[in-house]
Coordinates of C-alpha atoms and ligand atoms in Angstrom, one line a residue:
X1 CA -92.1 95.5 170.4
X2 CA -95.6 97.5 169.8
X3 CA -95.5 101.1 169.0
X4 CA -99.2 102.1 170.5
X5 CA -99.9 105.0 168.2
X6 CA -100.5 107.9 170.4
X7 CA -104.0 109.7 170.4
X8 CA -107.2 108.1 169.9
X9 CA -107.6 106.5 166.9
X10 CA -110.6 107.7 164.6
X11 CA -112.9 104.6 163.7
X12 CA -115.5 106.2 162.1
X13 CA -118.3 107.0 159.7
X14 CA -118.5 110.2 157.5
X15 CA -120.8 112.2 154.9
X16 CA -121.0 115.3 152.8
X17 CA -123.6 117.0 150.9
X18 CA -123.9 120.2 148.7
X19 CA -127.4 120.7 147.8
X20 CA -129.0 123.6 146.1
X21 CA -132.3 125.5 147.6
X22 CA -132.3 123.0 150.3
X23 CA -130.9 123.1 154.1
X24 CA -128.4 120.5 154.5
X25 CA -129.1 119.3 158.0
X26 CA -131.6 117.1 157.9
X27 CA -130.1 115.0 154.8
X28 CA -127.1 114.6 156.9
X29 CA -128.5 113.9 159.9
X30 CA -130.8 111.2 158.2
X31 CA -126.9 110.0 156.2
X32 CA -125.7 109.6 159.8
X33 CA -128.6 107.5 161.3
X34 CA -127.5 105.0 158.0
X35 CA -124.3 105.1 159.4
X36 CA -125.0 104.9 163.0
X37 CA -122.9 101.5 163.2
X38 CA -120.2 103.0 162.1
X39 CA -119.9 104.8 165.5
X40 CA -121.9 105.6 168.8
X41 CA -119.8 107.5 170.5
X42 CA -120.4 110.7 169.3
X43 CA -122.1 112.4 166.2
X44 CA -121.9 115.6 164.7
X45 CA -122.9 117.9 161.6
X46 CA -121.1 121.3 160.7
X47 CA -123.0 123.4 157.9
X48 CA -121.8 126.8 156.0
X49 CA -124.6 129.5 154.8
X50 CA -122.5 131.1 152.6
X51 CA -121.4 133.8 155.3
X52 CA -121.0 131.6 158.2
X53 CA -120.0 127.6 159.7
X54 CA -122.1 126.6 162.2
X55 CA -121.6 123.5 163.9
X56 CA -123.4 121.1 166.4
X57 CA -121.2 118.1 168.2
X58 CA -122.8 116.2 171.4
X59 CA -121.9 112.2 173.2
X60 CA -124.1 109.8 172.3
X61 CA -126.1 108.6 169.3
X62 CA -127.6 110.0 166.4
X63 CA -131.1 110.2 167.5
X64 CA -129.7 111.8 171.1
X65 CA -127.3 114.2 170.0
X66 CA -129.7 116.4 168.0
X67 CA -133.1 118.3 168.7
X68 CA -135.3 119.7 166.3
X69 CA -133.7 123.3 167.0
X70 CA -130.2 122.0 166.5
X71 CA -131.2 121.2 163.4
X72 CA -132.8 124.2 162.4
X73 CA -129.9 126.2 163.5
X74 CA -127.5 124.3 160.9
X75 CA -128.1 126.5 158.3
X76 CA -127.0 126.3 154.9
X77 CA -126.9 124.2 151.7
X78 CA -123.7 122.5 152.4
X79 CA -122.3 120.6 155.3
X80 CA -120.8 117.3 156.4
X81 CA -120.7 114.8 159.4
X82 CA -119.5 112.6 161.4
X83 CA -120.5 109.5 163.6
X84 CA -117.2 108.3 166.0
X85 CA -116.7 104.8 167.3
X86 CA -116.0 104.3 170.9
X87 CA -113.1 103.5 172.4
X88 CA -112.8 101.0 175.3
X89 CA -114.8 103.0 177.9
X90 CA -113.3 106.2 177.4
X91 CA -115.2 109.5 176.8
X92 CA -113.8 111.9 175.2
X93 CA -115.1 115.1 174.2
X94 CA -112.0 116.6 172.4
X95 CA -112.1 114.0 169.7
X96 CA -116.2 114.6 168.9
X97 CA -116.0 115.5 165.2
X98 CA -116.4 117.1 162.9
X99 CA -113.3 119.1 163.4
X100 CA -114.1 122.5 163.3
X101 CA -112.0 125.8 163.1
X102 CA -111.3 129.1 161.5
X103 CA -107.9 130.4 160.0
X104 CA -107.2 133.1 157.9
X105 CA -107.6 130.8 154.9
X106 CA -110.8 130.4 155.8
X107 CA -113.7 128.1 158.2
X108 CA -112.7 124.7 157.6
X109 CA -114.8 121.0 159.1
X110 CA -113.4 118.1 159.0
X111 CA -114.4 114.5 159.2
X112 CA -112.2 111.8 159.5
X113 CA -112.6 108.3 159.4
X114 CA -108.9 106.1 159.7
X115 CA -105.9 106.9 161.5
X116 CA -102.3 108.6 160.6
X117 CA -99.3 106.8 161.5
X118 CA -97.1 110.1 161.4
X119 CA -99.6 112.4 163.0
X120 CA -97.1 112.9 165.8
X121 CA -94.3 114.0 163.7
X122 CA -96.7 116.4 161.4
X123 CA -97.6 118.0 165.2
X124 CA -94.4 118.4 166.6
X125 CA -93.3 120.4 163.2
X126 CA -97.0 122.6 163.5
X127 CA -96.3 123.4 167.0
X128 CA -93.0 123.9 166.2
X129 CA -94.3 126.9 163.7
X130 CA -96.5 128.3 166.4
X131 CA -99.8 126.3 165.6
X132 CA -102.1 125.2 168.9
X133 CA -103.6 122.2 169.3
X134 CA -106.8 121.7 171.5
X135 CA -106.9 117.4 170.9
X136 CA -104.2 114.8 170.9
X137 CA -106.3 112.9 167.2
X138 CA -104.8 113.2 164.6
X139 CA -108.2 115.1 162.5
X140 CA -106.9 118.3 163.8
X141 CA -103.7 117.8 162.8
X142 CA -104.6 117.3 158.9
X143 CA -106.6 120.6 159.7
X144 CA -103.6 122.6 160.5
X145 CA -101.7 121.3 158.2
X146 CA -104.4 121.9 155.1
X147 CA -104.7 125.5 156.8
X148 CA -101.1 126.1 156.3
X149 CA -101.3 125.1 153.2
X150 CA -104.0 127.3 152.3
X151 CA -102.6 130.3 152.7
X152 CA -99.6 129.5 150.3
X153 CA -101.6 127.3 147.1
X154 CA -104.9 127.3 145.9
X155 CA -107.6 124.2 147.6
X156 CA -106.3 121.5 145.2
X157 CA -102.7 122.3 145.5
X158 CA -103.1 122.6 149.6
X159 CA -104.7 119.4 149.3
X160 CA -102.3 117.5 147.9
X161 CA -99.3 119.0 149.3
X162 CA -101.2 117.6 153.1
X163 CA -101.8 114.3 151.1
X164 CA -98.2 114.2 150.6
X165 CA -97.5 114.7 154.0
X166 CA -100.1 112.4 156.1
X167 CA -99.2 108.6 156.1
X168 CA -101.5 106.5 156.8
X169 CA -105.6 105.8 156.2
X170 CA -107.9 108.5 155.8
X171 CA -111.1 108.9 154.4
X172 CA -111.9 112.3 154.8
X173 CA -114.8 114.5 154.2
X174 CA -114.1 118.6 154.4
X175 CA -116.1 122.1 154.2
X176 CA -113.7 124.9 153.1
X177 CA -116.0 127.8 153.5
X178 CA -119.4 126.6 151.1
X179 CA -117.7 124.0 149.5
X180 CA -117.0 120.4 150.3
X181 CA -114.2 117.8 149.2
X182 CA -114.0 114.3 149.7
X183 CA -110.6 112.9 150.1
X184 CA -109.6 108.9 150.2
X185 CA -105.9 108.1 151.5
X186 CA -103.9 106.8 147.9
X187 CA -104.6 103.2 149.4
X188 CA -107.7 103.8 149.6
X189 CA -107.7 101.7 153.6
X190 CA -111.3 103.1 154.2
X191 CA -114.1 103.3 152.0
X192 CA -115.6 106.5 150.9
X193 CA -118.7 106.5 147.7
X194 CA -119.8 109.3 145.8
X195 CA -124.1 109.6 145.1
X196 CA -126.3 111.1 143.3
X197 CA -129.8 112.6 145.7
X198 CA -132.4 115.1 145.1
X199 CA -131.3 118.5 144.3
X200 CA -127.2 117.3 145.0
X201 CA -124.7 115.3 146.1
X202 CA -123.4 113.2 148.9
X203 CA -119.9 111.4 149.8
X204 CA -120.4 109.1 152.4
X205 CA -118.5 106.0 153.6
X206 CA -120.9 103.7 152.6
X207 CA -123.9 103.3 150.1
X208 CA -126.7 102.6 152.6
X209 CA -126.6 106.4 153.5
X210 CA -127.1 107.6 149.8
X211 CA -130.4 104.7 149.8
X212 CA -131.7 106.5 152.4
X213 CA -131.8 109.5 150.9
X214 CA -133.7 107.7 147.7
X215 CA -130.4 108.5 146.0
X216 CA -128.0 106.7 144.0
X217 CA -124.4 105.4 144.0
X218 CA -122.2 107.5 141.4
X219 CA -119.3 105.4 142.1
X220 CA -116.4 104.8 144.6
X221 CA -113.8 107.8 145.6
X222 CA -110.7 106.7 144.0
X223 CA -107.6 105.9 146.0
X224 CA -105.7 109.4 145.8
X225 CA -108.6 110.7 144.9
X226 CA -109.8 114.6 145.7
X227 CA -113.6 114.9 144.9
X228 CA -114.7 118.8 145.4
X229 CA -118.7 119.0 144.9
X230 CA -119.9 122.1 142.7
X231 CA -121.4 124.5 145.5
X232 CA -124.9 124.9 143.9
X233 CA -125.3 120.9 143.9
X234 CA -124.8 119.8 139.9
X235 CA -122.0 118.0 139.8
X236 CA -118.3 117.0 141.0
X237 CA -114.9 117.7 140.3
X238 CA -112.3 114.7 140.0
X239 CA -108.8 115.5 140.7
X240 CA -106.6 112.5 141.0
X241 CA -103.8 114.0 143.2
X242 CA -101.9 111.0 144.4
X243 CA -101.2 107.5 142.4
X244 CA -100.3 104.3 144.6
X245 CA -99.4 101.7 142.3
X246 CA -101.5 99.0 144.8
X247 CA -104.4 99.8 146.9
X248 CA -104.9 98.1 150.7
X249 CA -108.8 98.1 151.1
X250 CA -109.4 97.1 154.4
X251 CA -110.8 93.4 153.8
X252 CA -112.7 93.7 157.6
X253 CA -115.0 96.5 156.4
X254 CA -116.5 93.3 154.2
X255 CA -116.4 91.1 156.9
X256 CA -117.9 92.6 160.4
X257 CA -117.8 96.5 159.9
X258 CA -119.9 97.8 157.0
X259 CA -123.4 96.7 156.7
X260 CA -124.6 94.0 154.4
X261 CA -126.7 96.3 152.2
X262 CA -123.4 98.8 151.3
X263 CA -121.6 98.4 148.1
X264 CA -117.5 98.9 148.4
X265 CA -115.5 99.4 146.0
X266 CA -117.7 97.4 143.5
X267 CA -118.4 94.7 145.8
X268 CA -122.4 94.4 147.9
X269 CA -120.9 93.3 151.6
X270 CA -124.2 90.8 151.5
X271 CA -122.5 89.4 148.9
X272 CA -119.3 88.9 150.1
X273 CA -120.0 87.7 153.2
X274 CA -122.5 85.0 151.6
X275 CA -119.2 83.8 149.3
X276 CA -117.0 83.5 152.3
X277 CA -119.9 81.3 153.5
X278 CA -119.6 79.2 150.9
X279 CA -115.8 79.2 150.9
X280 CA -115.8 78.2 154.7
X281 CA -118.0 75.3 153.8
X282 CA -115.8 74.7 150.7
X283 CA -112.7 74.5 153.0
X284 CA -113.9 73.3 156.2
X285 CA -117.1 72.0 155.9
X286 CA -118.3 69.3 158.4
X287 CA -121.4 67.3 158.8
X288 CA -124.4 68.1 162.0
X289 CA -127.7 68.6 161.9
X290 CA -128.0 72.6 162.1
X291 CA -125.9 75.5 160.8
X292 CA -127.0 78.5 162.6
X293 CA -125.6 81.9 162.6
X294 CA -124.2 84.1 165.5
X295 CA -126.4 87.0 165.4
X296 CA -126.3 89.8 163.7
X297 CA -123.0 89.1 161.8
X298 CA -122.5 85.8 161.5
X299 CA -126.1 85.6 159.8
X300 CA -125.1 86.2 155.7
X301 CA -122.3 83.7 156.3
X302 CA -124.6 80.9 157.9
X303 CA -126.8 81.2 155.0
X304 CA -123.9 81.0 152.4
X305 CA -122.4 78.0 154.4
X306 CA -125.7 76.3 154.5
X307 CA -126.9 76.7 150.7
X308 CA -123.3 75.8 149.4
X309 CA -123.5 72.3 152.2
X310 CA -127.1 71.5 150.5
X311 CA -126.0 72.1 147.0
X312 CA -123.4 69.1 147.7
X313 CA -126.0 67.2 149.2
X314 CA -125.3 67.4 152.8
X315 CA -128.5 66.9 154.9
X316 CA -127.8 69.8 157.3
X317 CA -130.7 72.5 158.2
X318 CA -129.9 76.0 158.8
X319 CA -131.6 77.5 161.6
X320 CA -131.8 80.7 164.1
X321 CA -131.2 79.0 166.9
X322 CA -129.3 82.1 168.7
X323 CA -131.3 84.9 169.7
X324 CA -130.4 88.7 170.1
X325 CA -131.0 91.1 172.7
X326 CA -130.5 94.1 170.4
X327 CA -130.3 96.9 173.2
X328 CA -127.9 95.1 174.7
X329 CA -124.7 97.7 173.8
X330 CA -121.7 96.0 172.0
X331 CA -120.1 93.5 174.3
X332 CA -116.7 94.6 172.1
X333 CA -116.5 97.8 173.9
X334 CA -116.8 96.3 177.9
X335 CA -114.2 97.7 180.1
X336 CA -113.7 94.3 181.9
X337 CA -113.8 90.8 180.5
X338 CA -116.9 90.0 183.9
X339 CA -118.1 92.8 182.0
X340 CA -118.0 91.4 178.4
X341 CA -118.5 87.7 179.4
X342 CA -122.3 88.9 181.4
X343 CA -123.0 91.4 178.2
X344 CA -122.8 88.1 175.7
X345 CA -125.4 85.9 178.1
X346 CA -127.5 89.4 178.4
X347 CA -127.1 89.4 174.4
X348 CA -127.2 86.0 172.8
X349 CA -129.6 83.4 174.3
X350 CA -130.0 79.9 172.9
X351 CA -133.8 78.1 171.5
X352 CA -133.4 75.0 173.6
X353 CA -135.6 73.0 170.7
X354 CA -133.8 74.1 168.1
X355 CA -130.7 72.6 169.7
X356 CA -131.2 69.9 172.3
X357 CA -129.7 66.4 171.2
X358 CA -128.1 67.8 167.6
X359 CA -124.9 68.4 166.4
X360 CA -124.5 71.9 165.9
X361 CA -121.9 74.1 163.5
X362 CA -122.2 77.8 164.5
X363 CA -120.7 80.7 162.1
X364 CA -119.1 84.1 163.3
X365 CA -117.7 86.3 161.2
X366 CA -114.7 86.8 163.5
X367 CA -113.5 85.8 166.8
X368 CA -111.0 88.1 168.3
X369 CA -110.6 87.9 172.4
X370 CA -112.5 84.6 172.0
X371 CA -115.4 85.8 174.8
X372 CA -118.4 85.6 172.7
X373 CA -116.8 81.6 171.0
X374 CA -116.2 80.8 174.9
X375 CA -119.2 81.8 175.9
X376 CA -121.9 80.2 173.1
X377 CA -120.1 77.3 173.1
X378 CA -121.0 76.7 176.7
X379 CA -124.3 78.2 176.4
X380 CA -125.3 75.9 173.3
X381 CA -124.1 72.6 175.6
X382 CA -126.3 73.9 178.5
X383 CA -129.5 73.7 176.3
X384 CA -128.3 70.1 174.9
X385 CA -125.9 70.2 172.1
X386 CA -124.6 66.7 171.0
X387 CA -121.4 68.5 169.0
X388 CA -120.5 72.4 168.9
X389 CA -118.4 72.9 165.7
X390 CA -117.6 76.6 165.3
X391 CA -116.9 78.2 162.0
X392 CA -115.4 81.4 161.6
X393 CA -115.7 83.9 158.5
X394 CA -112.5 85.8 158.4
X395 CA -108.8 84.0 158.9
X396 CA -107.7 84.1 162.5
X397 CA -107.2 87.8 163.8
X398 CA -103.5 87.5 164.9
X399 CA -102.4 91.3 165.2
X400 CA -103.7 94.7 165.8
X401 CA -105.2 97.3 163.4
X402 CA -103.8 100.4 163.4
X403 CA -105.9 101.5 160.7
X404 CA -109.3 102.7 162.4
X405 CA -111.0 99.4 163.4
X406 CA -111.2 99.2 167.3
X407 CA -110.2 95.2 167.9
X408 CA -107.8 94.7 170.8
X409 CA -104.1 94.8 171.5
X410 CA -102.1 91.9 170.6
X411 CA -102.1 90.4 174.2
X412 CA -105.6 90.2 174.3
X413 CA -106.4 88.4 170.8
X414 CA -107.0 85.0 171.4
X415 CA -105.0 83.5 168.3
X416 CA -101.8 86.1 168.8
X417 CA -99.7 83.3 169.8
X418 CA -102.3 79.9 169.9
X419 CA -102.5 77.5 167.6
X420 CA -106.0 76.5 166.0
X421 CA -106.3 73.6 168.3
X422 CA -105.6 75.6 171.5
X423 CA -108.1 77.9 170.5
X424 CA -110.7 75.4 169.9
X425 CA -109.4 73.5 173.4
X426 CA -110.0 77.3 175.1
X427 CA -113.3 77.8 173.7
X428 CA -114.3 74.3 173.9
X429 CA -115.6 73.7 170.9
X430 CA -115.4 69.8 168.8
X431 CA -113.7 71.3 165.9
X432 CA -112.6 75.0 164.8
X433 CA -112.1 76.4 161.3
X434 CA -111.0 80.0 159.9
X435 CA -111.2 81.0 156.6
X436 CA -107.8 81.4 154.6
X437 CA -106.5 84.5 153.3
X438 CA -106.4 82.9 149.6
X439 CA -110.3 82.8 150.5
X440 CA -110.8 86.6 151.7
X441 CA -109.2 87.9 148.5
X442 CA -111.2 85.5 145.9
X443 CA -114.3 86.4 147.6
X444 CA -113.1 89.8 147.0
X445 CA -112.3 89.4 143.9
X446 CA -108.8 91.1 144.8
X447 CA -104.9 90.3 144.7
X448 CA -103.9 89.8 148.8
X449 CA -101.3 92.9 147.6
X450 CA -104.3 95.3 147.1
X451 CA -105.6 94.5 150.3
X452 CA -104.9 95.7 154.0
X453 CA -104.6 92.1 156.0
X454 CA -102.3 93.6 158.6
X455 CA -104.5 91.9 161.4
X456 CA -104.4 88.5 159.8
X457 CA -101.3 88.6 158.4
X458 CA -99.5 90.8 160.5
X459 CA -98.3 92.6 157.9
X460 CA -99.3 96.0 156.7
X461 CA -99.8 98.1 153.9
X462 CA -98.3 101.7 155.8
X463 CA -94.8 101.8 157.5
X464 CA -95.8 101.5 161.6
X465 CA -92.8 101.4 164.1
X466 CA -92.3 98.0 165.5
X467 CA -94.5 96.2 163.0
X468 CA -93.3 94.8 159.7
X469 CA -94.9 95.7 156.2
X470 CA -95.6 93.6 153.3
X471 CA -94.5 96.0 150.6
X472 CA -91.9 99.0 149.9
X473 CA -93.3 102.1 151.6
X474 CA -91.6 105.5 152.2
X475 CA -93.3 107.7 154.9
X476 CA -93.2 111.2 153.6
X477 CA -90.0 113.3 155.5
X478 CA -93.0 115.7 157.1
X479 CA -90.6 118.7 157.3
X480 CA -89.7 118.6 153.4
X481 CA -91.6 121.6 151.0
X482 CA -93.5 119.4 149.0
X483 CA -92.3 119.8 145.1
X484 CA -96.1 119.4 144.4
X485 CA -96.8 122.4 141.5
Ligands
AMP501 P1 -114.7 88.3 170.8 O1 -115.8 88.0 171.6 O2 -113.7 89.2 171.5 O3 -113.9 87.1 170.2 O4 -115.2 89.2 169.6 C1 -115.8 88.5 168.5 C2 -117.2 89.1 168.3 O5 -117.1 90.5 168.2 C3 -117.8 88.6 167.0 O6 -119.1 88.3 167.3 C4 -117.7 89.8 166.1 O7 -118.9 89.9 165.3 C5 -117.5 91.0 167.0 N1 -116.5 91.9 166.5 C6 -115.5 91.7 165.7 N2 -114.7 92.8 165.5 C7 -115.3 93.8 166.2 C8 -115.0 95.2 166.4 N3 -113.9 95.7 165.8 N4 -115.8 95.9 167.2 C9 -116.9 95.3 167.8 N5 -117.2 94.0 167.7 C10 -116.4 93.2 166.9

């Protein structure tokens, strides 16, 4: 049996900056465009002047949720923000981040990107001490809990003692007052990166939002790692407050999530994705005439696929012959599967010269419900394919993440109980391939133990209720006094 984790779960992309002589706004706001993929649901900035937070949250995306005099009334040199990921069709104003609030410790934001697995516990024992929630996520339950905390121990010692209390991912971006902190769970599940830009410095989840601010990448938040940026923009402080003896870095960030021009944890996802390319072509390859990718994802792959197949001599061409509708909205997020199966034909059309009377391999990075495999395949023998052979970039998505990536539930994931061949029967391709998790980590250059494959393994890194785990993990008893000092 499936625990569903109550509360929506926070798939998200976050930033902080703490500049000096220079409004923070407008770098954020530019930081969040960068990580506009990382969420469209909603997007947010909250500053502090020194005096006051302000804060502005709306629906909608980047370049909609903010007017010119938004902007200019997010005063101050330090702030952070927040994109959110939608969920399937709901709207939800309550969960818009960042999180903001006053307590008598002092204004706090908050901006989460990952999801608890003991959030529910931690609020029962805050309500329990008289503390109101307005939201069921569980951000505002890690801001309670830090603003409890607060008031006993000084900012690092808070922030360790709610480390020691929250299971689960997090990577976390926070204003206390004028200063900001950057926070990764001791996993480190979610990325977070630390840069260097003009007259400061950012956190951010990914690197493309420090290039956009001409800036550059310092380095990676440590797992366990507290980062508090000096107020008039110099520097950092490092404070490693939690050790995990192994890490689980999400391995989907590399695959579909984070764009190809970030670095993670020491790794470009361009990269990446062109080795597992080159892997899949390595493990499965098979002869046709064209390799083309799925677009936008399935592109680095194709190409790594097709130069590794040429390198061994195999006379296949790679070629666009898919082409994207790109204001066509996610088909992911479709309430309906008539919904999702119109959104691919609206998205993804097929170059009938490109692929009338050849055999065709086609590369995705993932197939999870199977609609957009179903779907091309079809569309690619309309316009004349001889063969469809589909190739897929990650290893078959057999389980759910409860970690902050929106995929499905298990009942709707096409290889939750199939075998490889009934998926390719269902989709109708000639022949079907995944990549193997031996492939993901070496591509990675990672062990598979420091490495969240829960939805490929079924196995996961944190302790979740009906699910099993593939290490020793000990959720923290959330009503003990930490022994943290
Ligand atoms: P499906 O059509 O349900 O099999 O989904 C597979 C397609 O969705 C692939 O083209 C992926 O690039 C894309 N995809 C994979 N994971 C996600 C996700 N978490 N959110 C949105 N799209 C995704």
């Amino acid at each position: 049996m499936t625990r569903e984790l109550a509360g929506p779960q926070e798939k998200c992309g976050v930033v902080g900056v703490s500049l000096d002589g220079r409004a923070a706004a407008r770098p954020l706001y530019y930081a969040l465009y960068a990580l506009q993929h990382r969420g469209q649901e909603s997007a947010g900035i909250v500053t502090h002047d020194g005096f006051q937070q302000h804060d502005h949250v709306e629906m909608g995306l980047v370049g909609d949720a903010f007017e010119e005099s938004d902007l200019d009334g997010l005063a101050g040199e330090v702030g952070i923000g927040h994109v959110r990921y939608p969920t399937d069709g709901s709207v939800d104003t309550s969960c818009a981040q960042p999180f903001s609030v006053s307590f008598k410790s002092g204004s706090l934001g908050l901006s989460h990107n990952g999801n608890l697995v003991n959030a529910d516990e931690i609020r029962d024992e805050l309500a329990g001490h008289g503390h109101a929630f307005t939201s069921d996520g569980d951000t505002e339950v890690i801001a309670h809990d830090l603003a409890r905390n607060l008031l006993e121990a000084d900012l690092v010692r808070a922030v360790r003692r709610t480390m020691n209390r929250i299971h689960g991912s997090y990577a976390l971006t926070i204003t206390h007052d004028d200063t900001v902190l950057g926070v990764r769970d001791p996993r480190g599940n979610r990325p977070l990166c630390i840069g260097k830009i003009d007259d400061g410095y950012i956190l951010a989840s990914e690197s493309a939002a420090i290039d956009v601010l001409d800036g550059d990448l310092v380095r990676d938040v440590r797992p366990g790692e507290l980062v508090v940026l000096d107020d008039d923009g110099t520097g950092f402080e490092s404070y490693q407050l939690v050790e995990a003896d192994q890490t689980a870095n999400c391995f989907f960030e590399h695959v579909y999530f984070a764009r190809p021009d970030s670095r993670i944890d020491g790794n470009l996802v361009y990269d990446v994705r062109r080795e597992l390319g080159r892997k899949l072509w390595e493990e499965s390859g098979t002869d046709s005439d064209v390799v083309m990718p799925v677009p936008d994802s399935g592109r680095a792959f194709a190409s790594g696929y097709a130069e590794a197949a040429q390198e061994d001599g195999a006379s296949v061409e790679f070629a666009e012959g898919l082409m994207k509708n790109r204001y066509v909205g996610r088909t992911f997020i479709m309430p309906t599967q008539d919904a999702r199966e119109r959104a691919v034909r609206l998205k993804l059309n097929p170059i009938r010269d490109v692929v009338e009377g050849k055999t065709v391999t086609v590369i995705d990075d993932s197939i999870v419900r199977g609609t957009t495999s179903r779907q091309l395949v079809d569309l690619l023998r309309d316009v004349g394919a001889e063969a469809v052979n589909f190739r897929v970039g990650a290893p078959a998505i057999i389980s759910p993440c409860y970690m902050g990536i929106d995929m499905a539930t298990r009942e709707e994931l096409i290889a939750a109980d199939s075998s490889v061949d009934e998926i390719r029967e269902e989709i109708g391709a000639d022949s079907l391939s995944y990549l193997s998790v031996e492939a993901v980590a070496d591509a990675l250059d990672a062990s598979e133990a420091d490495l969240c494959l829960g939805c490929v393994t079924g196995e996961y890194p944190y302790d979740i209720d009906g699910e099993a785990t593939d290490r020793t993990v000990e959720r923290p008893d959330v009503g003990a006094q930490p022994a943290d000092d």
